């Protein structure tokens, strides 16, 4: 086995130090870049975009008590505190967790909608309805 020389040790330490400096510099520089805060339509990515999700969205639009257009859905959803917080975050994982927590709060408060025999929170029914409306427009 080869011996570890001083030159190899110093070279390795230098490469690690340069990497740490580049990473740290990048992190500091990124703090000054304005962030693109997602809008209401970015939350629609949380709703499933498959046949079942679209069917739920169409049925939710026909259910009483839910808004039937995108502007009304946006106003209704952004009135909820965790949804407002989800809109203010850039992290998709945090956004998804906040929406799930809002759905749990809906169930706890009794804000539910029955869609074709399924009991859904108003938030998830509204997101599926929004997804359905958004795909009709596009």
PDB file of C-alpha atoms in Angstrom:
ATOM      1  CA  UNK A   1       0.000   0.000   0.000  1.00  0.00           C
ATOM      2  CA  UNK A   2       1.158   3.470  -0.768  1.00  0.00           C
ATOM      3  CA  UNK A   3       1.951   5.891   1.986  1.00  0.00           C
ATOM      4  CA  UNK A   4      -0.070   9.050   2.294  1.00  0.00           C
ATOM      5  CA  UNK A   5       2.254  11.892   1.499  1.00  0.00           C
ATOM      6  CA  UNK A   6       2.032  15.413   2.729  1.00  0.00           C
ATOM      7  CA  UNK A   7       1.528  16.615  -0.859  1.00  0.00           C
ATOM      8  CA  UNK A   8      -1.487  14.296  -1.348  1.00  0.00           C
ATOM      9  CA  UNK A   9      -2.984  15.332   1.986  1.00  0.00           C
ATOM     10  CA  UNK A  10      -2.597  19.060   1.253  1.00  0.00           C
ATOM     11  CA  UNK A  11      -3.927  18.644  -2.293  1.00  0.00           C
ATOM     12  CA  UNK A  12      -7.004  16.800  -1.057  1.00  0.00           C
ATOM     13  CA  UNK A  13      -7.608  19.413   1.642  1.00  0.00           C
ATOM     14  CA  UNK A  14      -7.270  22.174  -0.983  1.00  0.00           C
ATOM     15  CA  UNK A  15      -9.804  20.546  -3.320  1.00  0.00           C
ATOM     16  CA  UNK A  16     -12.269  20.097  -0.451  1.00  0.00           C
ATOM     17  CA  UNK A  17     -11.764  23.718   0.651  1.00  0.00           C
ATOM     18  CA  UNK A  18     -12.330  25.035  -2.900  1.00  0.00           C
ATOM     19  CA  UNK A  19     -15.486  22.938  -3.219  1.00  0.00           C
ATOM     20  CA  UNK A  20     -16.816  24.217   0.092  1.00  0.00           C
ATOM     21  CA  UNK A  21     -15.996  27.798  -0.896  1.00  0.00           C
ATOM     22  CA  UNK A  22     -17.780  27.441  -4.242  1.00  0.00           C
ATOM     23  CA  UNK A  23     -20.838  25.852  -2.624  1.00  0.00           C
ATOM     24  CA  UNK A  24     -21.007  28.450   0.158  1.00  0.00           C
ATOM     25  CA  UNK A  25     -20.523  31.303  -2.307  1.00  0.00           C
ATOM     26  CA  UNK A  26     -23.322  29.961  -4.466  1.00  0.00           C
ATOM     27  CA  UNK A  27     -25.656  29.720  -1.468  1.00  0.00           C
ATOM     28  CA  UNK A  28     -24.917  33.312  -0.442  1.00  0.00           C
ATOM     29  CA  UNK A  29     -25.309  34.625  -3.996  1.00  0.00           C
ATOM     30  CA  UNK A  30     -28.661  32.841  -4.441  1.00  0.00           C
ATOM     31  CA  UNK A  31     -30.128  34.685  -1.463  1.00  0.00           C
ATOM     32  CA  UNK A  32     -30.113  37.898  -3.485  1.00  0.00           C
ATOM     33  CA  UNK A  33     -31.932  36.430  -6.489  1.00  0.00           C
ATOM     34  CA  UNK A  34     -35.667  37.188  -6.487  1.00  0.00           C
ATOM     35  CA  UNK A  35     -37.769  34.056  -6.180  1.00  0.00           C
ATOM     36  CA  UNK A  36     -40.644  33.141  -8.419  1.00  0.00           C
ATOM     37  CA  UNK A  37     -43.501  32.589  -6.016  1.00  0.00           C
ATOM     38  CA  UNK A  38     -46.024  30.152  -7.440  1.00  0.00           C
ATOM     39  CA  UNK A  39     -49.549  31.241  -8.148  1.00  0.00           C
ATOM     40  CA  UNK A  40     -52.850  29.465  -7.670  1.00  0.00           C
ATOM     41  CA  UNK A  41     -52.365  27.346 -10.778  1.00  0.00           C
ATOM     42  CA  UNK A  42     -49.190  25.768  -9.410  1.00  0.00           C
ATOM     43  CA  UNK A  43     -51.335  24.187  -6.685  1.00  0.00           C
ATOM     44  CA  UNK A  44     -53.310  22.388  -9.387  1.00  0.00           C
ATOM     45  CA  UNK A  45     -50.255  20.166  -9.917  1.00  0.00           C
ATOM     46  CA  UNK A  46     -51.081  18.582  -6.577  1.00  0.00           C
ATOM     47  CA  UNK A  47     -54.396  17.276  -7.936  1.00  0.00           C
ATOM     48  CA  UNK A  48     -54.025  14.090  -9.980  1.00  0.00           C
ATOM     49  CA  UNK A  49     -54.061  14.532 -13.748  1.00  0.00           C
ATOM     50  CA  UNK A  50     -55.536  11.199 -14.717  1.00  0.00           C
ATOM     51  CA  UNK A  51     -58.965   9.994 -15.789  1.00  0.00           C
ATOM     52  CA  UNK A  52     -60.125   9.485 -12.189  1.00  0.00           C
ATOM     53  CA  UNK A  53     -58.933  12.936 -11.119  1.00  0.00           C
ATOM     54  CA  UNK A  54     -60.681  14.600 -14.058  1.00  0.00           C
ATOM     55  CA  UNK A  55     -63.871  12.656 -13.311  1.00  0.00           C
ATOM     56  CA  UNK A  56     -63.741  13.780  -9.679  1.00  0.00           C
ATOM     57  CA  UNK A  57     -63.185  17.351 -10.854  1.00  0.00           C
ATOM     58  CA  UNK A  58     -66.188  17.273 -13.184  1.00  0.00           C
ATOM     59  CA  UNK A  59     -68.377  15.727 -10.488  1.00  0.00           C
ATOM     60  CA  UNK A  60     -67.149  18.273  -7.921  1.00  0.00           C
ATOM     61  CA  UNK A  61     -68.121  21.095 -10.275  1.00  0.00           C
ATOM     62  CA  UNK A  62     -71.658  19.712 -10.321  1.00  0.00           C
ATOM     63  CA  UNK A  63     -71.766  19.353  -6.513  1.00  0.00           C
ATOM     64  CA  UNK A  64     -73.580  22.093  -4.622  1.00  0.00           C
ATOM     65  CA  UNK A  65     -71.531  24.433  -2.479  1.00  0.00           C
ATOM     66  CA  UNK A  66     -68.374  24.573  -4.596  1.00  0.00           C
ATOM     67  CA  UNK A  67     -67.547  27.445  -6.949  1.00  0.00           C
ATOM     68  CA  UNK A  68     -67.861  26.554 -10.618  1.00  0.00           C
ATOM     69  CA  UNK A  69     -65.220  28.788 -12.240  1.00  0.00           C
ATOM     70  CA  UNK A  70     -61.464  29.222 -11.785  1.00  0.00           C
ATOM     71  CA  UNK A  71     -61.634  32.757 -10.372  1.00  0.00           C
ATOM     72  CA  UNK A  72     -64.126  31.734  -7.681  1.00  0.00           C
ATOM     73  CA  UNK A  73     -62.132  28.594  -6.863  1.00  0.00           C
ATOM     74  CA  UNK A  74     -59.008  30.704  -6.501  1.00  0.00           C
ATOM     75  CA  UNK A  75     -60.728  33.139  -4.137  1.00  0.00           C
ATOM     76  CA  UNK A  76     -62.217  30.314  -2.061  1.00  0.00           C
ATOM     77  CA  UNK A  77     -58.930  28.438  -1.734  1.00  0.00           C
ATOM     78  CA  UNK A  78     -56.693  31.424  -1.052  1.00  0.00           C
ATOM     79  CA  UNK A  79     -59.000  32.396   1.817  1.00  0.00           C
ATOM     80  CA  UNK A  80     -57.650  29.366   3.708  1.00  0.00           C
ATOM     81  CA  UNK A  81     -54.509  30.068   5.782  1.00  0.00           C
ATOM     82  CA  UNK A  82     -52.462  26.990   4.876  1.00  0.00           C
ATOM     83  CA  UNK A  83     -53.219  27.445   1.188  1.00  0.00           C
ATOM     84  CA  UNK A  84     -51.964  31.051   1.392  1.00  0.00           C
ATOM     85  CA  UNK A  85     -48.813  29.725   3.041  1.00  0.00           C
ATOM     86  CA  UNK A  86     -48.468  27.032   0.351  1.00  0.00           C
ATOM     87  CA  UNK A  87     -48.675  29.711  -2.327  1.00  0.00           C
ATOM     88  CA  UNK A  88     -45.872  31.655  -0.639  1.00  0.00           C
ATOM     89  CA  UNK A  89     -43.402  28.759  -0.572  1.00  0.00           C
ATOM     90  CA  UNK A  90     -41.100  27.627  -3.367  1.00  0.00           C
ATOM     91  CA  UNK A  91     -40.601  24.057  -2.171  1.00  0.00           C
ATOM     92  CA  UNK A  92     -42.993  21.568  -3.820  1.00  0.00           C
ATOM     93  CA  UNK A  93     -42.726  19.131  -0.899  1.00  0.00           C
ATOM     94  CA  UNK A  94     -43.615  21.807   1.648  1.00  0.00           C
ATOM     95  CA  UNK A  95     -46.431  23.017  -0.610  1.00  0.00           C
ATOM     96  CA  UNK A  96     -47.874  19.494  -0.843  1.00  0.00           C
ATOM     97  CA  UNK A  97     -47.638  19.026   2.943  1.00  0.00           C
ATOM     98  CA  UNK A  98     -49.422  22.332   3.591  1.00  0.00           C
ATOM     99  CA  UNK A  99     -52.228  21.390   1.206  1.00  0.00           C
ATOM    100  CA  UNK A 100     -52.574  17.988   2.883  1.00  0.00           C
ATOM    101  CA  UNK A 101     -52.713  19.699   6.273  1.00  0.00           C
ATOM    102  CA  UNK A 102     -55.422  22.048   4.971  1.00  0.00           C
ATOM    103  CA  UNK A 103     -57.409  19.021   3.802  1.00  0.00           C
ATOM    104  CA  UNK A 104     -57.099  17.526   7.298  1.00  0.00           C
ATOM    105  CA  UNK A 105     -58.311  20.815   8.801  1.00  0.00           C
ATOM    106  CA  UNK A 106     -61.284  20.750   6.418  1.00  0.00           C
ATOM    107  CA  UNK A 107     -62.249  17.298   7.663  1.00  0.00           C
ATOM    108  CA  UNK A 108     -61.825  18.364  11.284  1.00  0.00           C
ATOM    109  CA  UNK A 109     -64.054  21.406  10.705  1.00  0.00           C
ATOM    110  CA  UNK A 110     -66.660  19.394   8.795  1.00  0.00           C
ATOM    111  CA  UNK A 111     -65.974  21.179   5.481  1.00  0.00           C
ATOM    112  CA  UNK A 112     -66.582  18.200   3.234  1.00  0.00           C
ATOM    113  CA  UNK A 113     -68.250  17.528  -0.086  1.00  0.00           C
ATOM    114  CA  UNK A 114     -69.826  14.248  -1.192  1.00  0.00           C
ATOM    115  CA  UNK A 115     -68.835  13.509  -4.783  1.00  0.00           C
ATOM    116  CA  UNK A 116     -70.267  10.326  -6.283  1.00  0.00           C
ATOM    117  CA  UNK A 117     -70.326   8.657  -2.874  1.00  0.00           C
ATOM    118  CA  UNK A 118     -66.835   9.806  -1.901  1.00  0.00           C
ATOM    119  CA  UNK A 119     -66.416  12.190   1.009  1.00  0.00           C
ATOM    120  CA  UNK A 120     -63.736  14.737   0.080  1.00  0.00           C
ATOM    121  CA  UNK A 121     -62.475  17.832   1.816  1.00  0.00           C
ATOM    122  CA  UNK A 122     -63.534  21.069   0.173  1.00  0.00           C
ATOM    123  CA  UNK A 123     -59.883  21.796  -0.586  1.00  0.00           C
ATOM    124  CA  UNK A 124     -59.198  18.588  -2.478  1.00  0.00           C
ATOM    125  CA  UNK A 125     -62.529  18.747  -4.307  1.00  0.00           C
ATOM    126  CA  UNK A 126     -61.763  22.353  -5.301  1.00  0.00           C
ATOM    127  CA  UNK A 127     -58.281  21.424  -6.516  1.00  0.00           C
ATOM    128  CA  UNK A 128     -59.665  18.573  -8.641  1.00  0.00           C
ATOM    129  CA  UNK A 129     -62.346  20.908  -9.995  1.00  0.00           C
ATOM    130  CA  UNK A 130     -59.694  23.517 -10.764  1.00  0.00           C
ATOM    131  CA  UNK A 131     -57.554  20.915 -12.527  1.00  0.00           C
ATOM    132  CA  UNK A 132     -60.578  19.877 -14.582  1.00  0.00           C
ATOM    133  CA  UNK A 133     -61.388  23.484 -15.515  1.00  0.00           C
ATOM    134  CA  UNK A 134     -57.765  24.292 -16.319  1.00  0.00           C
ATOM    135  CA  UNK A 135     -57.455  21.335 -18.699  1.00  0.00           C
ATOM    136  CA  UNK A 136     -60.700  22.366 -20.436  1.00  0.00           C
ATOM    137  CA  UNK A 137     -59.324  25.859 -21.028  1.00  0.00           C
ATOM    138  CA  UNK A 138     -55.891  24.699 -22.241  1.00  0.00           C
TER     139      UNK A 138
END
